[in-house]
Amino acid sequence: QSPLGYEAFDEITVSRQVVIGGRNKYLINGSNALPSRVQDLFRSVSLNVNNPHFLIMQGRITKVLNMKPPEILSMVEEAAGTRLYESKKSSAQRTIEKKDSKLREIEKILEEEITPTLRRLKEERSSYLEYQKVTRELEHLSRLSIAYQFVQAEELRKDSAADVEEAKNL
């Protein structure tokens, strides 16, 4: 996305010239520009012109060229404004590590405590259901036995009553 007023350009060149007397002359794409216009251009593309590493002065060029890669990376990150996201990234990584740790802890509890308990409870349930089935079967057979005994006793009573009646008639 191009800055406002420069949509037609594929590339924008900003330069500074130090003129006699120590004054600065700013150019945007080769045309004279006021310092405020240059700052507005940079702000429109989210570049912080107040960052100490935004512009490298002539005396510091040698120092920058002699920097080690991590130092250069740090300077570029700060100038580009990505340094502030490093703390957010670190915080997010710590949060992820804490969540992963908690997840591993929960999985360990699940594996070591809950799963064996669940397995034991399923076995107990199965045993209880078998016990209920056997108890119902026993109760059913007990009722059948009592009914059979009642029928046998009733037949014996009838036979005995018939024998008594027959004995009376003799």
XYZ file of N, CA and C in Angstrom:
510
model
N 0.849 -1.166 0.000
C 0.000 0.000 0.000
C 0.899 1.234 0.000
N 0.729 2.072 -0.982
C 1.568 3.261 -1.161
C 1.104 4.389 -0.256
N 2.059 5.263 0.142
C 1.673 6.435 0.926
C 0.813 7.376 0.076
N -0.003 8.162 0.759
C -0.902 9.084 0.089
C -0.112 10.066 -0.778
N -0.476 10.176 -2.043
C 0.188 11.078 -2.968
C 1.294 10.415 -3.776
N 1.640 9.176 -3.447
C 2.728 8.474 -4.135
C 2.267 7.128 -4.699
N 0.989 6.988 -4.949
C 0.433 5.720 -5.433
C 0.983 5.327 -6.793
N 1.375 6.296 -7.608
C 1.835 6.020 -8.972
C 3.271 5.504 -9.003
N 3.994 5.598 -7.903
C 5.403 5.210 -7.881
C 5.568 3.783 -7.359
N 6.412 3.008 -8.054
C 6.755 1.672 -7.572
C 7.780 1.764 -6.456
N 8.596 2.802 -6.490
C 9.660 2.979 -5.513
C 9.732 4.457 -5.153
N 9.966 4.735 -3.880
C 10.081 6.115 -3.411
C 11.477 6.283 -2.824
N 12.180 7.324 -3.275
C 13.530 7.586 -2.787
C 13.512 8.842 -1.925
N 14.016 8.703 -0.707
C 14.138 9.838 0.193
C 15.622 10.049 0.433
N 16.096 11.257 0.244
C 17.519 11.521 0.473
C 17.677 12.836 1.224
N 18.843 12.952 1.857
C 19.156 14.171 2.603
C 20.519 14.648 2.156
N 20.613 15.922 1.926
C 21.900 16.508 1.554
C 22.249 17.569 2.595
N 23.504 17.550 3.012
C 23.974 18.581 3.925
C 24.602 19.657 3.052
N 24.058 20.864 3.116
C 24.549 21.966 2.286
C 25.453 22.863 3.136
N 26.139 23.750 2.464
C 27.071 24.649 3.146
C 26.333 25.386 4.258
N 26.978 25.472 5.392
C 26.378 26.130 6.546
C 25.733 25.121 7.489
N 25.800 23.820 7.175
C 25.268 22.782 8.050
C 23.770 22.584 7.961
N 23.150 23.204 7.004
C 21.711 23.025 6.846
C 21.429 21.750 6.051
N 20.226 21.185 6.279
C 19.824 19.960 5.576
C 18.876 20.289 4.448
N 19.005 19.539 3.378
C 18.103 19.668 2.238
C 17.537 18.267 1.998
N 16.193 18.144 2.021
C 15.551 16.849 1.847
C 14.956 16.754 0.456
N 15.058 15.519 -0.111
C 14.518 15.262 -1.444
C 13.645 14.009 -1.391
N 12.479 14.077 -2.028
C 11.629 12.890 -2.186
C 11.506 12.676 -3.682
N 12.009 11.540 -4.153
C 12.055 11.217 -5.587
C 12.714 12.349 -6.381
N 13.761 12.931 -5.802
C 14.523 13.968 -6.488
C 13.945 15.367 -6.383
N 12.785 15.550 -5.768
C 12.164 16.876 -5.633
C 12.360 17.386 -4.213
N 12.596 18.692 -4.083
C 12.757 19.292 -2.761
C 11.521 19.044 -1.906
N 11.763 18.797 -0.600
C 10.650 18.561 0.317
C 11.004 19.129 1.679
N 10.009 19.575 2.389
C 10.205 20.090 3.740
C 10.425 18.910 4.695
N 11.169 19.139 5.794
C 11.367 18.054 6.770
C 10.045 17.492 7.293
N 9.050 18.345 7.486
C 7.753 17.862 7.972
C 7.089 16.935 6.952
N 7.277 17.205 5.668
C 6.711 16.347 4.613
C 7.382 14.977 4.626
N 8.710 14.979 4.850
C 9.438 13.703 4.923
C 8.952 12.913 6.129
N 8.773 13.566 7.283
C 8.286 12.876 8.483
C 6.871 12.340 8.268
N 6.026 13.138 7.639
C 4.655 12.685 7.348
C 4.655 11.464 6.433
N 5.548 11.460 5.449
C 5.662 10.315 4.540
C 6.022 9.053 5.329
N 7.025 9.171 6.190
C 7.442 8.004 6.972
C 6.354 7.555 7.950
N 5.684 8.500 8.575
C 4.609 8.144 9.503
C 3.459 7.450 8.768
N 3.199 7.844 7.533
C 2.091 7.250 6.779
C 2.326 5.773 6.480
N 3.581 5.334 6.528
C 3.881 3.904 6.324
C 4.345 3.263 7.634
N 3.977 3.893 8.767
C 4.229 3.380 10.119
C 5.709 3.244 10.459
N 6.544 4.175 9.990
C 7.949 4.189 10.388
C 8.126 5.276 11.436
N 8.766 4.924 12.527
C 8.960 5.861 13.629
C 10.225 6.670 13.386
N 10.068 7.917 12.974
C 11.233 8.758 12.667
C 11.961 9.194 13.936
N 11.337 9.039 15.083
C 11.976 9.418 16.348
C 12.847 8.300 16.910
N 12.821 7.136 16.299
C 13.649 6.015 16.736
C 15.117 6.359 16.489
N 15.986 6.101 17.487
C 17.392 6.477 17.318
C 18.097 5.743 16.178
N 17.564 4.630 15.735
C 18.202 3.865 14.659
C 17.534 4.091 13.305
N 16.572 5.010 13.256
C 15.862 5.252 12.011
C 16.795 5.827 10.952
N 17.558 6.824 11.339
C 18.542 7.406 10.432
C 19.923 7.127 10.993
N 20.813 6.666 10.153
C 22.187 6.411 10.587
C 23.039 7.569 10.088
N 23.565 8.313 11.027
C 24.374 9.474 10.668
C 25.712 9.026 10.104
N 26.366 9.910 9.368
C 27.608 9.566 8.680
C 28.680 9.066 9.639
N 28.783 9.646 10.796
C 29.814 9.222 11.740
C 29.584 7.830 12.300
N 28.357 7.353 12.229
C 28.019 6.040 12.805
C 28.045 4.925 11.773
N 28.212 5.248 10.513
C 28.204 4.234 9.453
C 29.269 3.180 9.719
N 30.500 3.609 10.063
C 31.586 2.665 10.323
C 31.231 1.749 11.484
N 30.644 2.317 12.527
C 30.244 1.510 13.684
C 29.207 0.466 13.276
N 28.249 0.860 12.458
C 27.206 -0.067 11.997
C 27.818 -1.157 11.125
N 28.759 -0.796 10.259
C 29.391 -1.783 9.380
C 30.201 -2.805 10.166
N 30.708 -2.420 11.320
C 31.518 -3.326 12.143
C 30.687 -4.125 13.138
N 29.376 -3.918 13.151
C 28.509 -4.656 14.073
C 28.431 -6.129 13.685
N 28.189 -6.952 14.710
C 27.977 -8.387 14.481
C 26.528 -8.587 14.037
N 26.263 -9.673 13.321
C 24.901 -9.906 12.811
C 23.793 -9.778 13.862
N 23.948 -10.324 15.080
C 22.863 -10.149 16.054
C 22.612 -8.678 16.406
N 23.690 -7.887 16.467
C 23.535 -6.465 16.770
C 22.807 -5.747 15.641
N 23.167 -6.095 14.393
C 22.504 -5.487 13.232
C 21.028 -5.863 13.230
N 20.747 -7.139 13.500
C 19.360 -7.596 13.546
C 18.585 -6.826 14.612
N 19.189 -6.658 15.780
C 18.540 -5.929 16.859
C 18.247 -4.493 16.444
N 19.195 -3.854 15.782
C 19.019 -2.479 15.346
C 17.905 -2.376 14.295
N 17.901 -3.312 13.353
C 16.874 -3.307 12.307
C 15.488 -3.560 12.916
N 15.408 -4.506 13.864
C 14.123 -4.782 14.516
C 13.605 -3.552 15.247
N 14.505 -2.867 15.930
C 14.100 -1.671 16.658
C 13.667 -0.572 15.693
N 14.418 -0.388 14.617
C 14.084 0.649 13.634
C 12.766 0.333 12.932
N 12.521 -0.942 12.672
C 11.293 -1.331 11.975
C 10.089 -1.379 12.913
N 10.352 -1.301 14.206
C 9.253 -1.316 15.166
C 8.754 -2.698 15.508
N 9.536 -3.719 15.182
C 9.105 -5.087 15.496
C 9.598 -5.542 16.860
N 10.472 -4.788 17.483
C 11.025 -5.159 18.778
C 9.916 -5.276 19.826
N 8.922 -4.395 19.753
C 7.855 -4.422 20.746
C 7.055 -5.722 20.675
N 7.068 -6.381 19.527
C 6.335 -7.634 19.398
C 7.112 -8.807 20.001
N 8.402 -8.630 20.225
C 9.207 -9.696 20.818
C 8.701 -10.029 22.220
N 8.393 -9.001 23.028
C 7.902 -9.264 24.380
C 6.545 -9.959 24.318
N 5.701 -9.544 23.363
C 4.407 -10.210 23.204
C 4.600 -11.664 22.768
N 5.569 -11.883 21.876
C 5.863 -13.234 21.402
C 6.367 -14.091 22.563
N 7.283 -13.529 23.364
C 7.818 -14.268 24.515
C 6.705 -14.600 25.502
N 5.840 -13.628 25.750
C 4.722 -13.851 26.666
C 3.807 -14.951 26.133
N 3.525 -14.915 24.840
C 2.670 -15.938 24.225
C 3.330 -17.314 24.303
N 4.656 -17.349 24.095
C 5.368 -18.627 24.178
C 5.339 -19.173 25.603
N 5.499 -18.287 26.601
C 5.428 -18.739 27.997
C 4.036 -19.283 28.303
N 3.014 -18.596 27.796
C 1.641 -19.051 28.013
C 1.428 -20.419 27.373
N 1.938 -20.583 26.168
C 1.810 -21.877 25.478
C 2.533 -22.972 26.258
N 3.732 -22.660 26.765
C 4.482 -23.647 27.560
C 3.719 -24.032 28.817
N 3.105 -23.033 29.482
C 2.312 -23.326 30.687
C 1.120 -24.210 30.338
N 0.449 -23.873 29.227
C -0.719 -24.663 28.812
C -0.304 -26.084 28.439
N 0.839 -26.222 27.743
C 1.340 -27.551 27.384
C 1.666 -28.356 28.636
N 2.292 -27.692 29.613
C 2.637 -28.359 30.868
C 1.367 -28.836 31.577
N 0.365 -27.968 31.628
C -0.906 -28.318 32.266
C -1.576 -29.467 31.516
N -1.490 -29.435 30.185
C -2.070 -30.502 29.372
C -1.378 -31.838 29.659
N -0.025 -31.803 29.743
C 0.712 -33.038 30.067
C 0.333 -33.552 31.458
N 0.151 -32.629 32.401
C -0.238 -33.006 33.759
C -1.619 -33.661 33.758
N -2.544 -33.064 33.013
C -3.898 -33.628 32.928
C -3.872 -34.992 32.256
N -3.081 -35.128 31.183
C -2.983 -36.421 30.497
C -2.393 -37.479 31.425
N -1.400 -37.083 32.247
C -0.787 -38.015 33.193
C -1.813 -38.466 34.229
N -2.586 -37.521 34.765
C -3.622 -37.863 35.743
C -4.659 -38.771 35.093
N -5.032 -38.438 33.873
C -6.014 -39.256 33.149
C -5.504 -40.684 32.972
N -4.234 -40.787 32.574
C -3.652 -42.107 32.310
C -3.411 -42.908 33.586
N -2.926 -42.231 34.639
C -2.516 -42.954 35.845
C -3.644 -43.157 36.858
N -4.617 -42.247 36.879
C -5.642 -42.342 37.909
C -7.039 -42.600 37.362
N -7.444 -41.792 36.430
C -8.833 -41.866 35.972
C -9.096 -43.101 35.127
N -8.210 -43.400 34.175
C -8.426 -44.559 33.305
C -8.472 -45.874 34.099
N -7.501 -46.126 35.017
C -7.611 -47.362 35.806
C -8.885 -47.399 36.660
N -9.256 -46.271 37.248
C -10.475 -46.216 38.058
C -11.698 -46.495 37.191
N -11.717 -45.906 36.016
C -12.828 -46.128 35.096
C -12.899 -47.610 34.692
N -11.738 -48.197 34.419
C -11.687 -49.621 34.053
C -12.225 -50.485 35.203
N -11.798 -50.155 36.433
C -12.236 -50.911 37.617
C -13.742 -50.758 37.802
N -14.249 -49.531 37.635
C -15.685 -49.296 37.789
C -16.499 -50.043 36.725
N -15.963 -50.106 35.509
C -16.663 -50.861 34.462
C -16.722 -52.346 34.830
N -15.618 -52.858 35.373
C -15.605 -54.269 35.794
C -16.592 -54.496 36.936
N -16.618 -53.549 37.891
C -17.554 -53.666 39.008
C -18.993 -53.595 38.516
N -19.260 -52.722 37.570
C -20.605 -52.604 37.004
C -21.002 -53.910 36.332
N -20.069 -54.467 35.574
C -20.340 -55.733 34.892
C -20.645 -56.833 35.914
N -19.841 -56.866 36.985
C -20.069 -57.861 38.040
C -21.419 -57.638 38.711
N -21.759 -56.380 38.975
C -23.030 -56.058 39.619
C -24.204 -56.464 38.734
N -24.092 -56.162 37.423
C -25.163 -56.555 36.502
C -25.312 -58.077 36.453
N -24.192 -58.790 36.495
C -24.235 -60.264 36.515
C -24.885 -60.738 37.819
N -24.534 -60.078 38.929
C -25.118 -60.416 40.230
C -26.633 -60.213 40.198
N -27.076 -59.058 39.633
C -28.512 -58.794 39.536
C -29.208 -59.859 38.695
N -28.568 -60.250 37.607
C -29.155 -61.264 36.723
C -29.293 -62.600 37.466
N -28.233 -62.977 38.167
C -28.260 -64.242 38.912
C -29.303 -64.173 40.030
N -29.389 -63.010 40.708
C -30.359 -62.838 41.793
C -31.788 -62.959 41.257
N -32.061 -62.326 40.125
C -33.400 -62.435 39.518
C -33.705 -63.884 39.126
N -32.716 -64.542 38.569
C -32.895 -65.951 38.168
C -33.163 -66.824 39.397
N -32.410 -66.565 40.462
C -32.590 -67.328 41.707
C -33.986 -67.083 42.286
N -34.412 -65.802 42.290
C -35.734 -65.462 42.792
C -36.816 -66.142 41.955
N -36.644 -66.150 40.641
C -37.610 -66.791 39.746
C -37.671 -68.298 40.029
N -36.498 -68.922 40.132
C -36.471 -70.365 40.406
C -37.035 -70.680 41.786
N -36.781 -69.793 42.762
C -37.310 -69.993 44.114
C -38.836 -69.945 44.084
N -39.409 -68.999 43.340
C -40.874 -68.913 43.223
C -41.441 -70.147 42.531
N -40.724 -70.591 41.465
C -41.173 -71.816 40.786
C -41.151 -73.014 41.747
N -40.101 -73.086 42.572
C -39.980 -74.190 43.532
C -41.106 -74.124 44.559
N -41.386 -72.910 45.065
C -42.470 -72.760 46.048
C -43.812 -73.111 45.400
N -44.008 -72.664 44.163
C -45.264 -72.989 43.468
C -45.381 -74.501 43.261
N -44.277 -75.145 42.913
C -44.289 -76.598 42.707
C -44.616 -77.311 44.022
N -43.948 -76.835 45.088
C -44.205 -77.434 46.394
C -45.671 -77.238 46.803
N -46.226 -76.052 46.492
C -47.630 -75.784 46.812
C -48.542 -76.732 46.034
N -48.259 -76.869 44.736
C -49.074 -77.770 43.909
C -48.955 -79.202 44.441
N -47.731 -79.616 44.785
C -47.531 -80.973 45.330
C -48.307 -81.140 46.639
N -48.229 -80.103 47.517
C -48.932 -80.179 48.802
C -50.439 -80.203 48.574
N -50.906 -79.409 47.617
C -52.332 -79.366 47.315
C -52.799 -80.729 46.798
N -52.020 -81.358 45.938
C -52.382 -82.689 45.419
C -52.372 -83.718 46.546
N -51.361 -83.586 47.423
C -51.269 -84.511 48.559
C -52.485 -84.322 49.465
N -52.898 -83.060 49.696
C -54.072 -82.779 50.526
C -55.329 -83.391 49.901
N -55.466 -83.197 48.560
C -56.644 -83.751 47.889
C -56.646 -85.274 47.980
N -55.472 -85.873 47.745
C -55.382 -87.335 47.828
C -55.680 -87.800 49.251
N -55.146 -87.040 50.234
C -55.372 -87.407 51.648
C -56.846 -87.238 51.993
N -57.457 -86.168 51.512
C -58.877 -85.945 51.777
C -59.695 -87.056 51.118
N -59.294 -87.447 49.929
C -60.011 -88.524 49.251
C -59.824 -89.837 50.005
N -58.599 -90.084 50.543
C -58.347 -91.316 51.329
C -59.161 -91.300 52.613
N -59.254 -90.128 53.260
C -60.026 -90.016 54.502
C -61.501 -90.284 54.157
N -62.000 -89.716 53.108
C -63.391 -89.890 52.717
C -63.660 -91.365 52.390
N -62.728 -91.958 51.754
C -62.868 -93.387 51.390
C -62.803 -94.256 52.650
N -61.958 -93.861 53.588
C -61.837 -94.619 54.827
C -63.114 -94.468 55.654
N -63.790 -93.306 55.600
C -65.021 -93.080 56.312
C -66.143 -93.948 55.722
N -66.120 -94.085 54.466
C -67.163 -94.829 53.790
C -66.958 -96.334 53.962
N -65.959 -96.787 54.426
C -65.770 -98.217 54.599
C -66.244 -98.688 55.863
